[in-house]
């Protein structure tokens, strides 16, 4: 296991998350600002210009994305 510093995913719960109705199901989604931030961080990582703080931020957002993917999959499977 590799230890990695990250911003806690719960940091974005109040400011970066929305619930969107898709085919009658309420699914978790990043708002436009958080989605844009994720894309910027990914681009900075590809260009090898990501700072340590940004790396921690990217790790937290990526973990939150994984959590939402699993939660949304469960919501869809149980519908």
Backbone as a printed PyTorch tensor [residue, N CA C, xyz], in Angstrom:
tensor([[[  0.8430,  -1.1750,   0.0000],
         [  0.0000,   0.0000,   0.0000],
         [  0.8900,   1.2390,   0.0000]],

        [[  0.5070,   2.2260,  -0.8050],
         [  1.2560,   3.4750,  -0.9010],
         [  0.5050,   4.5490,  -0.1230]],

        [[  1.2050,   5.2380,   0.7500],
         [  0.6130,   6.3400,   1.4990],
         [  0.6670,   7.5940,   0.6500]],

        [[ -0.4740,   8.2970,   0.5780],
         [ -0.5410,   9.5040,  -0.2310],
         [ -1.2690,  10.5840,   0.5500]],

        [[ -0.7570,  11.7930,   0.4650],
         [ -1.4220,  12.9230,   1.0820],
         [ -2.5410,  13.3740,   0.1680]],

        [[ -3.7200,  13.6500,   0.7570],
         [ -4.8180,  14.1410,  -0.0580],
         [ -5.7280,  15.0420,   0.7530]],

        [[ -6.3920,  15.9070,   0.0520],
         [ -7.4360,  16.7170,   0.6620],
         [ -8.6140,  15.7740,   0.8820]],

        [[ -9.1920,  15.8020,   2.0700],
         [-10.2950,  14.9090,   2.3760],
         [-11.4580,  15.1220,   1.4050]],

        [[-11.9970,  14.0360,   0.8200],
         [-13.0980,  14.1780,  -0.1220],
         [-14.3000,  14.9350,   0.4580]],

        [[-14.5090,  14.8240,   1.7570],
         [-15.6500,  15.5090,   2.3810],
         [-15.5360,  17.0300,   2.2770]],

        [[-14.3520,  17.5440,   1.9860],
         [-14.1410,  18.9810,   1.8420],
         [-15.0720,  19.5750,   0.7820]],

        [[-15.3490,  18.8090,  -0.2750],
         [-16.1460,  19.3290,  -1.3940],
         [-17.6430,  19.0460,  -1.2950]],

        [[-18.0750,  18.3570,  -0.2670],
         [-19.4890,  17.9690,  -0.1640],
         [-20.4180,  19.1790,  -0.2190]],

        [[-20.1000,  20.2240,   0.5010],
         [-20.9870,  21.3950,   0.5530],
         [-20.8590,  22.3010,  -0.6620]],

        [[-19.6910,  22.3310,  -1.2980],
         [-19.4560,  23.3320,  -2.3390],
         [-19.2960,  22.7670,  -3.7480]],

        [[-19.0860,  21.4830,  -3.8970],
         [-18.7650,  20.9610,  -5.2180],
         [-19.6560,  19.8550,  -5.7340]],

        [[-20.7090,  19.5540,  -4.9790],
         [-21.5280,  18.3980,  -5.3180],
         [-22.9560,  18.8180,  -5.6050]],

        [[-23.5520,  18.1330,  -6.5690],
         [-24.9710,  18.3390,  -6.8320],
         [-25.6170,  16.9790,  -7.0460]],

        [[-26.9130,  16.9590,  -6.9000],
         [-27.6820,  15.7520,  -7.2020],
         [-28.4680,  16.0520,  -8.4590]],

        [[-28.3340,  15.1750,  -9.4360],
         [-28.9890,  15.3880, -10.7140],
         [-29.9270,  14.2200, -10.9930]],

        [[-31.1240,  14.5420, -11.4300],
         [-32.0900,  13.5050, -11.7770],
         [-31.7840,  13.0110, -13.1840]],

        [[-31.5320,  11.6990, -13.3010],
         [-31.2440,  11.0570, -14.5760],
         [-32.1560,   9.8470, -14.6930]],

        [[-33.0310,   9.8630, -15.6930],
         [-33.9900,   8.7640, -15.8900],
         [-34.7500,   8.4420, -14.6200]],

        [[-35.1300,   9.4690, -13.9080],
         [-35.9150,   9.3000, -12.6930],
         [-35.1120,   8.9420, -11.4550]],

        [[-33.7960,   8.8680, -11.5750],
         [-32.9480,   8.5290, -10.4350],
         [-32.1330,   9.7430, -10.0190]],

        [[-31.9860,   9.9420,  -8.7330],
         [-31.1430,  11.0170,  -8.2140],
         [-29.7110,  10.5030,  -8.0830]],

        [[-28.8200,  11.0430,  -8.9280],
         [-27.4280,  10.6100,  -8.9380],
         [-26.5130,  11.7480,  -8.4960]],

        [[-25.4030,  11.3890,  -7.8940],
         [-24.4140,  12.3600,  -7.4370],
         [-23.5280,  12.7760,  -8.5980]],

        [[-23.2210,  14.0770,  -8.6480],
         [-22.4190,  14.6230,  -9.7410],
         [-21.6220,  15.8150,  -9.2290]],

        [[-20.4490,  16.0380,  -9.8240],
         [-19.6890,  17.2480,  -9.5150],
         [-20.3940,  18.4410, -10.1560]],

        [[-20.3730,  19.5810,  -9.4660],
         [-20.9000,  20.7790, -10.1130],
         [-19.8740,  21.2440, -11.1480]],

        [[-20.2430,  22.2430, -11.9390],
         [-19.3670,  22.6930, -13.0290],
         [-18.0080,  23.1670, -12.5310]],

        [[-17.9940,  23.8670, -11.3940],
         [-16.7260,  24.3860, -10.8640],
         [-15.7730,  23.2640, -10.4600]],

        [[-16.2920,  22.2560,  -9.7710],
         [-15.4360,  21.1570,  -9.3410],
         [-14.9910,  20.3170, -10.5380]],

        [[-15.8720,  20.1200, -11.5090],
         [-15.5010,  19.3790, -12.7080],
         [-14.3890,  20.0960, -13.4670]],

        [[-14.5100,  21.4100, -13.5880],
         [-13.4630,  22.1930, -14.2540],
         [-12.1460,  22.1000, -13.4940]],

        [[-12.2030,  22.1920, -12.1730],
         [-10.9920,  22.0890, -11.3590],
         [-10.3210,  20.7370, -11.5640]],

        [[-11.1100,  19.6700, -11.5980],
         [-10.5690,  18.3330, -11.8380],
         [ -9.8550,  18.2850, -13.1900]],

        [[-10.4770,  18.8210, -14.2140],
         [ -9.8830,  18.8120, -15.5440],
         [ -8.5810,  19.6220, -15.5860]],

        [[ -8.5530,  20.7580, -14.9040],
         [ -7.3340,  21.5710, -14.8460],
         [ -6.2130,  20.8010, -14.1500]],

        [[ -6.5280,  20.1650, -13.0340],
         [ -5.5050,  19.4150, -12.3000],
         [ -4.9790,  18.2400, -13.1190]],

        [[ -5.8600,  17.5630, -13.8230],
         [ -5.4330,  16.4460, -14.6750],
         [ -4.4940,  16.9570, -15.7680]],

        [[ -4.8450,  18.0740, -16.3680],
         [ -3.9980,  18.6530, -17.4160],
         [ -2.6280,  19.0550, -16.8560]],

        [[ -2.6240,  19.6570, -15.6620],
         [ -1.3600,  20.0510, -15.0320],
         [ -0.5130,  18.8150, -14.7240]],

        [[ -1.1560,  17.7380, -14.3200],
         [ -0.4180,  16.5070, -14.0470],
         [  0.1900,  15.9480, -15.3260]],

        [[ -0.5810,  15.9620, -16.4090],
         [ -0.0610,  15.4820, -17.6980],
         [  1.1610,  16.2800, -18.1370]],

        [[  1.1700,  17.5660, -17.8260],
         [  2.2730,  18.4430, -18.2150],
         [  3.3870,  18.4960, -17.1650]],

        [[  3.2790,  17.6670, -16.1380],
         [  4.2810,  17.5890, -15.0690],
         [  4.5270,  18.9260, -14.3820]],

        [[  3.4650,  19.7000, -14.1640],
         [  3.6040,  20.9820, -13.4680],
         [  2.7020,  21.0530, -12.2420]],

        [[  2.2800,  19.9070, -11.7380],
         [  1.4090,  19.8300, -10.5710],
         [  2.2280,  20.0630,  -9.3000]],

        [[  1.7820,  20.9890,  -8.4510],
         [  2.4600,  21.2190,  -7.1740],
         [  2.0500,  20.1350,  -6.1820]],

        [[  2.7340,  20.0620,  -5.0540],
         [  2.3600,  19.0870,  -4.0210],
         [  0.9510,  19.3330,  -3.5000]],

        [[  0.5830,  20.6010,  -3.3340],
         [ -0.7660,  20.9470,  -2.8660],
         [ -1.8130,  20.5280,  -3.8920]],

        [[ -1.5140,  20.7560,  -5.1570],
         [ -2.4480,  20.3620,  -6.2130],
         [ -2.5420,  18.8460,  -6.3170]],

        [[ -1.4450,  18.1660,  -6.0830],
         [ -1.4480,  16.7100,  -6.0980],
         [ -2.3640,  16.1620,  -5.0020]],

        [[ -2.3070,  16.7680,  -3.8280],
         [ -3.1830,  16.3660,  -2.7250],
         [ -4.6380,  16.6620,  -3.0680]],

        [[ -4.8790,  17.7860,  -3.7130],
         [ -6.2370,  18.1540,  -4.1280],
         [ -6.7560,  17.1740,  -5.1810]],

        [[ -5.9250,  16.8480,  -6.1590],
         [ -6.3200,  15.8970,  -7.1950],
         [ -6.6230,  14.5310,  -6.5970]],

        [[ -5.8250,  14.1020,  -5.6530],
         [ -6.0610,  12.8090,  -5.0040],
         [ -7.4120,  12.7920,  -4.3000]],

        [[ -7.7610,  13.8710,  -3.6140],
         [ -9.0430,  13.9410,  -2.9180],
         [-10.2230,  13.9590,  -3.8720]],

        [[-10.1190,  14.7390,  -4.9340],
         [-11.2120,  14.8080,  -5.9120],
         [-11.3670,  13.4630,  -6.6240]],

        [[-10.2560,  12.8300,  -6.9410],
         [-10.3000,  11.5250,  -7.6040],
         [-10.9470,  10.4780,  -6.6960]],

        [[-10.6250,  10.5180,  -5.4160],
         [-11.2440,   9.5830,  -4.4700],
         [-12.7410,   9.8320,  -4.3700]],

        [[-13.1410,  11.0940,  -4.3350],
         [-14.5640,  11.4270,  -4.2960],
         [-15.2590,  10.9320,  -5.5640]],

        [[-14.6040,  11.0420,  -6.7050],
         [-15.1520,  10.5440,  -7.9630],
         [-15.3660,   9.0340,  -7.8930]],

        [[-14.4060,   8.3180,  -7.3220],
         [-14.5590,   6.8600,  -7.1660],
         [-15.7370,   6.5230,  -6.2640]],

        [[-15.8660,   7.2620,  -5.1730],
         [-16.9750,   7.0290,  -4.2400],
         [-18.3030,   7.2400,  -4.9450]],

        [[-18.4220,   8.3560,  -5.6820],
         [-19.6770,   8.6470,  -6.3760],
         [-19.9750,   7.6280,  -7.4620]],

        [[-18.9490,   7.1520,  -8.1350],
         [-19.1580,   6.1260,  -9.1600],
         [-19.7610,   4.8770,  -8.5320]],

        [[-19.2290,   4.4700,  -7.4020],
         [-19.7630,   3.2910,  -6.7080],
         [-21.1750,   3.5320,  -6.1800]],

        [[-21.4060,   4.6960,  -5.6080],
         [-22.7370,   5.0030,  -5.0780],
         [-23.7640,   5.0670,  -6.2060]],

        [[-23.4240,   5.7450,  -7.2910],
         [-24.3520,   5.8590,  -8.4060],
         [-24.6300,   4.4940,  -9.0330]],

        [[-23.6060,   3.6450,  -9.1230],
         [-23.8070,   2.2990,  -9.6490],
         [-24.7660,   1.5050,  -8.7740]],

        [[-24.6240,   1.6690,  -7.4820],
         [-25.5330,   0.9670,  -6.5560],
         [-26.9630,   1.4790,  -6.6830]],

        [[-27.1180,   2.7990,  -6.8040],
         [-28.4500,   3.3930,  -6.9750],
         [-29.0940,   2.8580,  -8.2530]],

        [[-28.3110,   2.7970,  -9.3310],
         [-28.8360,   2.3100, -10.6050],
         [-29.1870,   0.8230, -10.5030]],

        [[-28.3260,   0.0340,  -9.8840],
         [-28.5590,  -1.4070,  -9.7520],
         [-29.7870,  -1.7180,  -8.9170]],

        [[-30.0660,  -0.8910,  -7.9190],
         [-31.1960,  -1.1470,  -7.0330],
         [-32.5080,  -0.5690,  -7.5520]],

        [[-32.4640,   0.1170,  -8.6840],
         [-33.7060,   0.7290,  -9.1990],
         [-34.5170,  -0.2620, -10.0180]]])
